[in-house]
Amino acid sequence: MRVLADDKRVAELVDDLSKAVTRDMAGARSRGDDAKWAIIGIRSRGDVLAQRLAQTVKPDLVGTLDITLYRDDLSELASQPIVRPTEIPFSLDGVHVVLVDDVLMTGRSVRAALQLLMDLGRPKRVWLIVLVDRGQRELPISPDHVALDLSGSAAHRSTGGHTIGRGGGELAQAVAPDERVTVQLNPTDDSDAILIHSARTPPTKGAAGP
């Protein structure tokens, strides 16, 4: 196992995402768009990240999604999967929704989250914000903003002497196919970190979902 980002680096990456969302909000409002903004995190750790972003971004609304019953692999989970509450105590109709997850990989968790959102209302627009883009997509889903791009995609560009990856995030060296990315975030975990370890090694607490 190796540490890709320690607590200080994770704080910097979260700050990058906060600035990106703030720009989106300011841009919409400068065009006369007075729709409300909601930051909604996907359990688990996407909700922790959403709370962190909300402290800086100051959205109108904050919520949490539990996608357990919307997963397409539900039959492969435990016979009694743990379902925690979805906390959306407001209408989603006409709202800009910033959907937050810690790691984007296959895209299946995001698909489930989008389906749940649509069952709850009709947002004006949904923005996808992720801390890490792992790559290995199985569905055509791409983030609006990503802090750390590990996808190995050629979809990057150079600006001001810096190379940036998909969704404007920092382009990092791609991880090997047999390596797994895990994210730790307080208060769910003891410390903040982004970890890389071989698939042959049991994942640490905080293993990221798909």
Short mmCIF file of N, CA and C in Angstrom, two decimals, residues 16-199:
data_model
loop_
_atom_site.label_atom_id
_atom_site.label_comp_id
_atom_site.label_asym_id
_atom_site.label_seq_id
_atom_site.Cartn_x
_atom_site.Cartn_y
_atom_site.Cartn_z
N ASP A 16 -9.72 22.79 -4.01
CA ASP A 16 -9.84 22.95 -5.46
C ASP A 16 -11.28 22.71 -5.92
N LEU A 17 -11.91 21.67 -5.37
CA LEU A 17 -13.29 21.39 -5.73
C LEU A 17 -14.22 22.51 -5.27
N SER A 18 -13.97 23.03 -4.07
CA SER A 18 -14.80 24.13 -3.55
C SER A 18 -14.74 25.33 -4.48
N LYS A 19 -13.56 25.66 -4.95
CA LYS A 19 -13.40 26.80 -5.85
C LYS A 19 -14.12 26.56 -7.16
N ALA A 20 -14.08 25.33 -7.66
CA ALA A 20 -14.74 25.01 -8.93
C ALA A 20 -16.25 25.16 -8.81
N VAL A 21 -16.81 24.66 -7.72
CA VAL A 21 -18.27 24.77 -7.52
C VAL A 21 -18.66 26.22 -7.31
N THR A 22 -17.86 26.96 -6.57
CA THR A 22 -18.14 28.38 -6.35
C THR A 22 -18.17 29.14 -7.67
N ARG A 23 -17.26 28.81 -8.58
CA ARG A 23 -17.25 29.45 -9.90
C ARG A 23 -18.52 29.12 -10.68
N ASP A 24 -18.95 27.87 -10.60
CA ASP A 24 -20.18 27.48 -11.30
C ASP A 24 -21.38 28.26 -10.78
N MET A 25 -21.47 28.38 -9.46
CA MET A 25 -22.59 29.10 -8.85
C MET A 25 -22.56 30.57 -9.25
N ALA A 26 -21.37 31.17 -9.18
CA ALA A 26 -21.24 32.58 -9.52
C ALA A 26 -21.57 32.82 -10.99
N GLY A 27 -21.13 31.90 -11.85
CA GLY A 27 -21.41 32.04 -13.28
C GLY A 27 -22.89 31.99 -13.58
N ALA A 28 -23.59 31.06 -12.93
CA ALA A 28 -25.03 30.94 -13.15
C ALA A 28 -25.76 32.20 -12.68
N ARG A 29 -25.38 32.69 -11.51
CA ARG A 29 -26.06 33.85 -10.96
C ARG A 29 -25.76 35.12 -11.76
N SER A 30 -24.55 35.18 -12.36
CA SER A 30 -24.23 36.35 -13.18
C SER A 30 -25.07 36.40 -14.46
N ARG A 31 -25.63 35.24 -14.84
CA ARG A 31 -26.50 35.17 -16.01
C ARG A 31 -27.98 35.35 -15.63
N GLY A 32 -28.22 35.70 -14.39
CA GLY A 32 -29.58 35.93 -13.93
C GLY A 32 -30.32 34.68 -13.50
N ASP A 33 -29.59 33.60 -13.32
CA ASP A 33 -30.20 32.33 -12.88
C ASP A 33 -30.28 32.36 -11.36
N ASP A 34 -31.49 32.50 -10.83
CA ASP A 34 -31.66 32.61 -9.38
C ASP A 34 -32.15 31.30 -8.75
N ALA A 35 -32.00 30.18 -9.48
CA ALA A 35 -32.40 28.88 -8.93
C ALA A 35 -31.53 28.53 -7.73
N LYS A 36 -32.11 27.79 -6.80
CA LYS A 36 -31.36 27.37 -5.63
C LYS A 36 -30.31 26.31 -6.00
N TRP A 37 -29.30 26.20 -5.12
CA TRP A 37 -28.24 25.21 -5.30
C TRP A 37 -28.24 24.24 -4.12
N ALA A 38 -28.12 22.96 -4.42
CA ALA A 38 -28.04 21.93 -3.38
C ALA A 38 -26.77 21.09 -3.59
N ILE A 39 -26.06 20.84 -2.52
CA ILE A 39 -24.94 19.91 -2.55
C ILE A 39 -25.41 18.62 -1.89
N ILE A 40 -25.33 17.51 -2.65
CA ILE A 40 -25.85 16.23 -2.18
C ILE A 40 -24.77 15.16 -2.33
N GLY A 41 -24.42 14.52 -1.21
CA GLY A 41 -23.36 13.51 -1.21
C GLY A 41 -23.91 12.10 -1.24
N ILE A 42 -23.18 11.21 -1.92
CA ILE A 42 -23.54 9.80 -1.99
C ILE A 42 -22.86 9.07 -0.83
N ARG A 43 -23.65 8.37 -0.01
CA ARG A 43 -23.05 7.57 1.05
C ARG A 43 -22.26 6.41 0.44
N SER A 44 -21.09 6.02 1.04
CA SER A 44 -20.50 6.76 2.15
C SER A 44 -19.21 7.42 1.68
N ARG A 45 -18.86 8.46 2.32
CA ARG A 45 -17.74 9.35 2.09
C ARG A 45 -18.02 10.43 1.06
N GLY A 46 -18.90 10.15 0.11
CA GLY A 46 -19.37 11.25 -0.71
C GLY A 46 -20.17 12.23 0.13
N ASP A 47 -20.89 11.71 1.13
CA ASP A 47 -21.64 12.60 2.02
C ASP A 47 -20.72 13.42 2.90
N VAL A 48 -19.61 12.80 3.35
CA VAL A 48 -18.63 13.54 4.17
C VAL A 48 -17.99 14.64 3.33
N LEU A 49 -17.63 14.31 2.08
CA LEU A 49 -17.04 15.29 1.19
C LEU A 49 -18.02 16.42 0.90
N ALA A 50 -19.29 16.09 0.72
CA ALA A 50 -20.31 17.12 0.47
C ALA A 50 -20.41 18.09 1.63
N GLN A 51 -20.36 17.57 2.85
CA GLN A 51 -20.41 18.43 4.03
C GLN A 51 -19.21 19.36 4.07
N ARG A 52 -18.04 18.85 3.69
CA ARG A 52 -16.84 19.69 3.66
C ARG A 52 -17.01 20.82 2.64
N LEU A 53 -17.48 20.46 1.46
CA LEU A 53 -17.66 21.47 0.42
C LEU A 53 -18.68 22.52 0.85
N ALA A 54 -19.74 22.08 1.50
CA ALA A 54 -20.80 23.00 1.91
C ALA A 54 -20.30 24.05 2.89
N GLN A 55 -19.31 23.70 3.71
CA GLN A 55 -18.78 24.65 4.67
C GLN A 55 -18.16 25.87 3.99
N THR A 56 -17.61 25.65 2.79
CA THR A 56 -16.96 26.74 2.05
C THR A 56 -17.88 27.35 1.01
N VAL A 57 -18.59 26.51 0.29
CA VAL A 57 -19.40 26.96 -0.84
C VAL A 57 -20.68 27.66 -0.38
N LYS A 58 -21.22 27.25 0.77
CA LYS A 58 -22.44 27.84 1.31
C LYS A 58 -23.62 27.71 0.35
N PRO A 59 -24.00 26.49 -0.02
CA PRO A 59 -25.16 26.32 -0.89
C PRO A 59 -26.46 26.62 -0.15
N ASP A 60 -27.54 26.68 -0.89
CA ASP A 60 -28.84 26.91 -0.26
C ASP A 60 -29.30 25.67 0.51
N LEU A 61 -28.93 24.48 0.01
CA LEU A 61 -29.45 23.22 0.54
C LEU A 61 -28.34 22.18 0.58
N VAL A 62 -28.42 21.26 1.54
CA VAL A 62 -27.45 20.17 1.67
C VAL A 62 -28.22 18.88 1.96
N GLY A 63 -27.84 17.80 1.27
CA GLY A 63 -28.52 16.54 1.49
C GLY A 63 -27.62 15.35 1.30
N THR A 64 -28.18 14.16 1.53
CA THR A 64 -27.44 12.90 1.44
C THR A 64 -28.29 11.84 0.77
N LEU A 65 -27.66 11.05 -0.10
CA LEU A 65 -28.32 9.94 -0.77
C LEU A 65 -27.76 8.61 -0.29
N ASP A 66 -28.63 7.65 -0.04
CA ASP A 66 -28.19 6.27 0.15
C ASP A 66 -28.72 5.47 -1.04
N ILE A 67 -27.81 4.94 -1.85
CA ILE A 67 -28.19 4.32 -3.12
C ILE A 67 -28.29 2.80 -3.03
N THR A 68 -28.22 2.24 -1.82
CA THR A 68 -28.14 0.79 -1.66
C THR A 68 -29.20 0.06 -2.47
N LEU A 69 -30.46 0.48 -2.35
CA LEU A 69 -31.56 -0.23 -3.01
C LEU A 69 -31.63 0.06 -4.51
N TYR A 70 -30.80 0.99 -5.00
CA TYR A 70 -30.79 1.32 -6.42
C TYR A 70 -29.59 0.72 -7.15
N ARG A 71 -28.74 0.01 -6.43
CA ARG A 71 -27.55 -0.59 -7.04
C ARG A 71 -27.95 -1.73 -7.96
N ASP A 72 -27.25 -1.87 -9.09
CA ASP A 72 -27.56 -2.96 -10.01
C ASP A 72 -26.92 -4.28 -9.59
N ASP A 73 -26.14 -4.24 -8.50
CA ASP A 73 -25.57 -5.48 -7.98
C ASP A 73 -26.17 -5.83 -6.62
N LEU A 74 -27.38 -5.33 -6.36
CA LEU A 74 -27.99 -5.54 -5.05
C LEU A 74 -28.12 -7.03 -4.72
N SER A 75 -28.40 -7.84 -5.72
CA SER A 75 -28.57 -9.27 -5.48
C SER A 75 -27.27 -9.95 -5.07
N GLU A 76 -26.14 -9.28 -5.33
CA GLU A 76 -24.84 -9.86 -5.00
C GLU A 76 -24.36 -9.41 -3.62
N LEU A 77 -25.07 -8.47 -3.01
CA LEU A 77 -24.69 -7.99 -1.69
C LEU A 77 -25.19 -8.95 -0.62
N ALA A 78 -24.99 -8.62 0.61
CA ALA A 78 -25.44 -9.47 1.72
C ALA A 78 -26.95 -9.65 1.66
N SER A 79 -27.43 -10.75 2.23
CA SER A 79 -28.86 -11.04 2.20
C SER A 79 -29.67 -9.95 2.88
N GLN A 80 -29.07 -9.26 3.84
CA GLN A 80 -29.72 -8.14 4.52
C GLN A 80 -28.83 -6.90 4.40
N PRO A 81 -28.80 -6.25 3.22
CA PRO A 81 -27.93 -5.09 3.05
C PRO A 81 -28.31 -3.97 4.00
N ILE A 82 -27.31 -3.24 4.44
CA ILE A 82 -27.54 -2.13 5.36
C ILE A 82 -28.02 -0.92 4.57
N VAL A 83 -29.21 -0.46 4.87
CA VAL A 83 -29.79 0.70 4.19
C VAL A 83 -29.89 1.84 5.19
N ARG A 84 -29.21 2.91 4.88
CA ARG A 84 -29.27 4.09 5.74
C ARG A 84 -30.16 5.15 5.10
N PRO A 85 -30.59 6.13 5.85
CA PRO A 85 -31.58 7.06 5.31
C PRO A 85 -31.03 7.98 4.22
N THR A 86 -31.87 8.26 3.25
CA THR A 86 -31.62 9.35 2.31
C THR A 86 -32.21 10.60 2.94
N GLU A 87 -31.40 11.64 3.03
CA GLU A 87 -31.82 12.86 3.73
C GLU A 87 -31.91 14.02 2.74
N ILE A 88 -33.09 14.15 2.14
CA ILE A 88 -33.37 15.24 1.21
C ILE A 88 -34.66 15.93 1.68
N PRO A 89 -34.57 16.75 2.70
CA PRO A 89 -35.79 17.37 3.27
C PRO A 89 -36.21 18.63 2.52
N PHE A 90 -36.15 18.57 1.19
CA PHE A 90 -36.51 19.73 0.37
C PHE A 90 -36.87 19.23 -1.03
N SER A 91 -37.55 20.06 -1.79
CA SER A 91 -37.89 19.72 -3.16
C SER A 91 -36.68 19.89 -4.08
N LEU A 92 -36.52 18.96 -5.00
CA LEU A 92 -35.43 19.05 -5.97
C LEU A 92 -35.86 19.74 -7.26
N ASP A 93 -37.14 20.02 -7.40
CA ASP A 93 -37.64 20.59 -8.64
C ASP A 93 -37.01 21.96 -8.90
N GLY A 94 -36.40 22.10 -10.08
CA GLY A 94 -35.82 23.37 -10.48
C GLY A 94 -34.55 23.76 -9.77
N VAL A 95 -33.92 22.83 -9.06
CA VAL A 95 -32.73 23.12 -8.26
C VAL A 95 -31.47 22.65 -8.99
N HIS A 96 -30.40 23.45 -8.92
CA HIS A 96 -29.09 22.97 -9.36
C HIS A 96 -28.57 21.99 -8.31
N VAL A 97 -28.34 20.77 -8.70
CA VAL A 97 -27.84 19.75 -7.76
C VAL A 97 -26.38 19.46 -8.05
N VAL A 98 -25.54 19.63 -7.05
CA VAL A 98 -24.14 19.24 -7.13
C VAL A 98 -24.03 17.87 -6.46
N LEU A 99 -23.92 16.82 -7.27
CA LEU A 99 -23.84 15.45 -6.78
C LEU A 99 -22.38 15.12 -6.50
N VAL A 100 -22.09 14.67 -5.28
CA VAL A 100 -20.71 14.52 -4.81
C VAL A 100 -20.41 13.06 -4.47
N ASP A 101 -19.28 12.56 -4.97
CA ASP A 101 -18.79 11.23 -4.59
C ASP A 101 -17.29 11.30 -4.39
N ASP A 102 -16.77 10.34 -3.62
CA ASP A 102 -15.33 10.38 -3.36
C ASP A 102 -14.52 9.82 -4.52
N VAL A 103 -14.94 8.66 -5.05
CA VAL A 103 -14.22 8.02 -6.16
C VAL A 103 -15.19 7.67 -7.27
N LEU A 104 -14.85 8.06 -8.49
CA LEU A 104 -15.61 7.64 -9.67
C LEU A 104 -14.82 6.56 -10.38
N MET A 105 -15.46 5.40 -10.59
CA MET A 105 -14.77 4.30 -11.26
C MET A 105 -15.66 3.81 -12.41
N THR A 106 -16.46 2.78 -12.20
CA THR A 106 -17.26 2.23 -13.28
C THR A 106 -18.38 3.16 -13.72
N GLY A 107 -18.85 4.00 -12.80
CA GLY A 107 -19.99 4.88 -13.08
C GLY A 107 -21.31 4.31 -12.61
N ARG A 108 -21.31 3.09 -12.09
CA ARG A 108 -22.56 2.45 -11.70
C ARG A 108 -23.18 3.07 -10.45
N SER A 109 -22.36 3.50 -9.50
CA SER A 109 -22.90 4.17 -8.31
C SER A 109 -23.54 5.50 -8.68
N VAL A 110 -22.91 6.22 -9.60
CA VAL A 110 -23.48 7.50 -10.04
C VAL A 110 -24.78 7.27 -10.79
N ARG A 111 -24.84 6.23 -11.62
CA ARG A 111 -26.10 5.91 -12.31
C ARG A 111 -27.22 5.67 -11.30
N ALA A 112 -26.91 4.91 -10.25
CA ALA A 112 -27.91 4.63 -9.22
C ALA A 112 -28.33 5.92 -8.53
N ALA A 113 -27.38 6.80 -8.25
CA ALA A 113 -27.69 8.06 -7.60
C ALA A 113 -28.57 8.94 -8.48
N LEU A 114 -28.29 8.97 -9.77
CA LEU A 114 -29.10 9.76 -10.69
C LEU A 114 -30.53 9.23 -10.76
N GLN A 115 -30.67 7.92 -10.78
CA GLN A 115 -32.00 7.33 -10.80
C GLN A 115 -32.79 7.71 -9.55
N LEU A 116 -32.12 7.67 -8.40
CA LEU A 116 -32.78 8.05 -7.15
C LEU A 116 -33.16 9.52 -7.16
N LEU A 117 -32.27 10.38 -7.65
CA LEU A 117 -32.58 11.81 -7.74
C LEU A 117 -33.82 12.04 -8.60
N MET A 118 -33.89 11.37 -9.75
CA MET A 118 -35.02 11.56 -10.64
C MET A 118 -36.33 11.06 -10.02
N ASP A 119 -36.23 10.07 -9.15
CA ASP A 119 -37.43 9.60 -8.45
C ASP A 119 -37.90 10.60 -7.40
N LEU A 120 -36.98 11.44 -6.95
CA LEU A 120 -37.32 12.41 -5.91
C LEU A 120 -37.77 13.76 -6.46
N GLY A 121 -37.45 14.04 -7.71
CA GLY A 121 -37.82 15.34 -8.27
C GLY A 121 -37.19 15.56 -9.63
N ARG A 122 -37.29 16.78 -10.11
CA ARG A 122 -36.74 17.12 -11.42
C ARG A 122 -35.80 18.32 -11.28
N PRO A 123 -34.51 18.06 -10.99
CA PRO A 123 -33.56 19.15 -10.85
C PRO A 123 -33.39 19.95 -12.15
N LYS A 124 -33.00 21.21 -12.00
CA LYS A 124 -32.73 22.02 -13.18
C LYS A 124 -31.52 21.49 -13.92
N ARG A 125 -30.48 21.13 -13.15
CA ARG A 125 -29.29 20.51 -13.71
C ARG A 125 -28.59 19.75 -12.60
N VAL A 126 -27.91 18.66 -12.97
CA VAL A 126 -27.10 17.90 -12.02
C VAL A 126 -25.64 18.02 -12.44
N TRP A 127 -24.81 18.45 -11.51
CA TRP A 127 -23.37 18.55 -11.71
C TRP A 127 -22.72 17.41 -10.93
N LEU A 128 -21.75 16.73 -11.54
CA LEU A 128 -21.06 15.63 -10.86
C LEU A 128 -19.67 16.08 -10.44
N ILE A 129 -19.41 15.97 -9.13
CA ILE A 129 -18.15 16.41 -8.54
C ILE A 129 -17.52 15.21 -7.82
N VAL A 130 -16.26 14.88 -8.16
CA VAL A 130 -15.61 13.74 -7.50
C VAL A 130 -14.20 14.13 -7.05
N LEU A 131 -13.78 13.50 -5.97
CA LEU A 131 -12.42 13.74 -5.48
C LEU A 131 -11.40 13.05 -6.36
N VAL A 132 -11.67 11.80 -6.75
CA VAL A 132 -10.74 11.00 -7.55
C VAL A 132 -11.49 10.35 -8.71
N ASP A 133 -10.94 10.48 -9.92
CA ASP A 133 -11.44 9.73 -11.06
C ASP A 133 -10.49 8.56 -11.29
N ARG A 134 -10.97 7.36 -10.98
CA ARG A 134 -10.15 6.15 -11.07
C ARG A 134 -10.05 5.61 -12.50
N GLY A 135 -11.01 6.00 -13.36
CA GLY A 135 -11.05 5.42 -14.69
C GLY A 135 -11.78 4.08 -14.65
N GLN A 136 -11.55 3.25 -15.66
CA GLN A 136 -12.18 1.93 -15.79
C GLN A 136 -13.70 2.05 -15.88
N ARG A 137 -14.17 3.03 -16.65
CA ARG A 137 -15.60 3.27 -16.76
C ARG A 137 -16.31 2.13 -17.49
N GLU A 138 -17.49 1.80 -17.01
CA GLU A 138 -18.37 0.82 -17.66
C GLU A 138 -19.64 1.46 -18.19
N LEU A 139 -19.89 2.71 -17.80
CA LEU A 139 -21.04 3.47 -18.27
C LEU A 139 -20.55 4.84 -18.74
N PRO A 140 -21.25 5.48 -19.68
CA PRO A 140 -20.79 6.76 -20.24
C PRO A 140 -21.08 7.93 -19.30
N ILE A 141 -20.33 7.98 -18.21
CA ILE A 141 -20.51 9.01 -17.19
C ILE A 141 -19.18 9.73 -16.99
N SER A 142 -19.22 11.05 -16.99
CA SER A 142 -18.00 11.85 -16.84
C SER A 142 -18.26 12.97 -15.85
N PRO A 143 -17.30 13.27 -14.97
CA PRO A 143 -17.51 14.32 -13.97
C PRO A 143 -17.39 15.72 -14.56
N ASP A 144 -18.13 16.65 -13.98
CA ASP A 144 -17.94 18.06 -14.33
C ASP A 144 -16.64 18.58 -13.74
N HIS A 145 -16.36 18.16 -12.50
CA HIS A 145 -15.12 18.56 -11.84
C HIS A 145 -14.53 17.36 -11.10
N VAL A 146 -13.24 17.20 -11.20
CA VAL A 146 -12.53 16.15 -10.47
C VAL A 146 -11.25 16.77 -9.92
N ALA A 147 -10.89 16.41 -8.69
CA ALA A 147 -9.69 16.99 -8.10
C ALA A 147 -8.43 16.25 -8.56
N LEU A 148 -8.49 14.91 -8.58
CA LEU A 148 -7.31 14.12 -8.92
C LEU A 148 -7.70 13.08 -9.97
N ASP A 149 -7.11 13.18 -11.16
CA ASP A 149 -7.47 12.31 -12.28
C ASP A 149 -6.45 11.18 -12.41
N LEU A 150 -6.89 9.96 -12.09
CA LEU A 150 -6.05 8.77 -12.22
C LEU A 150 -6.52 7.89 -13.37
N SER A 151 -7.36 8.44 -14.23
CA SER A 151 -7.99 7.61 -15.26
C SER A 151 -7.04 7.18 -16.36
N GLY A 152 -5.93 7.90 -16.51
CA GLY A 152 -5.01 7.57 -17.59
C GLY A 152 -5.55 7.97 -18.95
N SER A 153 -6.61 8.77 -18.94
CA SER A 153 -7.25 9.19 -20.18
C SER A 153 -6.39 10.21 -20.91
N ALA A 154 -6.52 10.22 -22.24
CA ALA A 154 -5.83 11.23 -23.05
C ALA A 154 -6.57 12.55 -23.02
N ALA A 155 -7.72 12.58 -22.33
CA ALA A 155 -8.53 13.79 -22.29
C ALA A 155 -7.96 14.78 -21.28
N HIS A 156 -6.82 15.38 -21.64
CA HIS A 156 -6.22 16.37 -20.77
C HIS A 156 -5.66 17.49 -21.63
N ARG A 157 -5.32 18.59 -21.03
CA ARG A 157 -4.79 19.72 -21.77
C ARG A 157 -3.79 20.46 -20.90
N SER A 158 -3.00 21.29 -21.51
CA SER A 158 -2.01 22.08 -20.79
C SER A 158 -2.47 23.52 -20.74
N THR A 159 -2.29 24.15 -19.60
CA THR A 159 -2.64 25.55 -19.45
C THR A 159 -1.71 26.18 -18.44
N GLY A 160 -1.14 27.29 -18.79
CA GLY A 160 -0.23 27.98 -17.89
C GLY A 160 0.95 27.13 -17.45
N GLY A 161 1.37 26.23 -18.31
CA GLY A 161 2.51 25.37 -17.98
C GLY A 161 2.15 24.16 -17.16
N HIS A 162 0.86 23.98 -16.83
CA HIS A 162 0.42 22.84 -16.03
C HIS A 162 -0.47 21.93 -16.87
N THR A 163 -0.32 20.64 -16.68
CA THR A 163 -1.17 19.67 -17.37
C THR A 163 -2.31 19.29 -16.45
N ILE A 164 -3.53 19.42 -16.95
CA ILE A 164 -4.70 19.11 -16.14
C ILE A 164 -5.50 18.00 -16.80
N GLY A 165 -6.17 17.23 -16.00
CA GLY A 165 -6.88 16.06 -16.50
C GLY A 165 -8.36 16.31 -16.71
N ARG A 166 -9.08 15.23 -16.83
CA ARG A 166 -10.52 15.28 -17.06
C ARG A 166 -11.21 16.08 -15.96
N GLY A 167 -12.13 16.94 -16.35
CA GLY A 167 -12.88 17.73 -15.38
C GLY A 167 -12.06 18.81 -14.72
N GLY A 168 -10.90 19.14 -15.29
CA GLY A 168 -10.08 20.22 -14.76
C GLY A 168 -9.20 19.84 -13.59
N GLY A 169 -9.19 18.57 -13.21
CA GLY A 169 -8.40 18.15 -12.06
C GLY A 169 -6.94 17.91 -12.40
N GLU A 170 -6.15 17.77 -11.36
CA GLU A 170 -4.73 17.49 -11.55
C GLU A 170 -4.56 16.10 -12.16
N LEU A 171 -3.78 16.01 -13.21
CA LEU A 171 -3.54 14.73 -13.87
C LEU A 171 -2.41 14.00 -13.15
N ALA A 172 -2.71 12.83 -12.63
CA ALA A 172 -1.71 12.04 -11.91
C ALA A 172 -1.41 10.77 -12.69
N GLN A 173 -0.32 10.12 -12.33
CA GLN A 173 0.05 8.88 -13.00
C GLN A 173 -1.04 7.84 -12.80
N ALA A 174 -1.42 7.17 -13.88
CA ALA A 174 -2.49 6.17 -13.79
C ALA A 174 -2.06 5.01 -12.90
N VAL A 175 -2.99 4.47 -12.16
CA VAL A 175 -2.71 3.30 -11.33
C VAL A 175 -2.88 2.06 -12.19
N ALA A 176 -2.22 0.99 -11.79
CA ALA A 176 -2.27 -0.26 -12.54
C ALA A 176 -3.65 -0.90 -12.42
N PRO A 177 -4.03 -1.73 -13.42
CA PRO A 177 -5.35 -2.36 -13.38
C PRO A 177 -5.59 -3.21 -12.13
N ASP A 178 -4.51 -3.76 -11.55
CA ASP A 178 -4.70 -4.62 -10.37
C ASP A 178 -4.56 -3.85 -9.07
N GLU A 179 -4.55 -2.51 -9.15
CA GLU A 179 -4.47 -1.70 -7.94
C GLU A 179 -5.83 -1.07 -7.64
N ARG A 180 -6.08 -0.85 -6.36
CA ARG A 180 -7.35 -0.29 -5.90
C ARG A 180 -7.11 1.05 -5.22
N VAL A 181 -8.05 1.96 -5.42
CA VAL A 181 -7.99 3.28 -4.80
C VAL A 181 -8.97 3.31 -3.64
N THR A 182 -8.50 3.73 -2.48
CA THR A 182 -9.39 3.93 -1.34
C THR A 182 -9.22 5.34 -0.80
N VAL A 183 -10.31 5.87 -0.28
CA VAL A 183 -10.31 7.22 0.28
C VAL A 183 -10.71 7.15 1.74
N GLN A 184 -9.99 7.85 2.58
CA GLN A 184 -10.33 8.03 3.99
C GLN A 184 -10.66 9.49 4.23
N LEU A 185 -11.76 9.74 4.91
CA LEU A 185 -12.17 11.11 5.22
C LEU A 185 -12.71 11.18 6.64
N ASN A 186 -12.26 12.15 7.40
CA ASN A 186 -12.87 12.44 8.69
C ASN A 186 -14.26 13.01 8.47
N PRO A 187 -15.24 12.74 9.35
CA PRO A 187 -15.13 12.01 10.61
C PRO A 187 -15.35 10.50 10.48
N THR A 188 -15.59 10.01 9.24
CA THR A 188 -15.80 8.57 9.07
C THR A 188 -14.55 7.79 9.42
N ASP A 189 -13.38 8.33 9.10
CA ASP A 189 -12.10 7.67 9.37
C ASP A 189 -11.26 8.51 10.32
N ASP A 190 -10.18 7.90 10.80
CA ASP A 190 -9.33 8.59 11.77
C ASP A 190 -8.53 9.72 11.14
N SER A 191 -8.21 9.59 9.84
CA SER A 191 -7.41 10.61 9.17
C SER A 191 -7.80 10.66 7.70
N ASP A 192 -7.45 11.77 7.05
CA ASP A 192 -7.72 11.92 5.62
C ASP A 192 -6.56 11.35 4.82
N ALA A 193 -6.88 10.61 3.76
CA ALA A 193 -5.83 10.08 2.89
C ALA A 193 -6.44 9.48 1.64
N ILE A 194 -5.67 9.46 0.57
CA ILE A 194 -5.99 8.68 -0.62
C ILE A 194 -4.92 7.62 -0.74
N LEU A 195 -5.34 6.37 -0.77
CA LEU A 195 -4.41 5.24 -0.71
C LEU A 195 -4.51 4.40 -1.97
N ILE A 196 -3.39 3.81 -2.36
CA ILE A 196 -3.33 2.89 -3.48
C ILE A 196 -2.77 1.57 -2.97
N HIS A 197 -3.45 0.49 -3.27
CA HIS A 197 -2.91 -0.81 -2.88
C HIS A 197 -3.32 -1.86 -3.89
N SER A 198 -2.59 -2.94 -3.93
CA SER A 198 -2.85 -4.01 -4.87
C SER A 198 -4.18 -4.65 -4.58
N ALA A 199 -4.85 -5.12 -5.64
CA ALA A 199 -6.11 -5.84 -5.46
C ALA A 199 -5.91 -7.11 -4.67
#
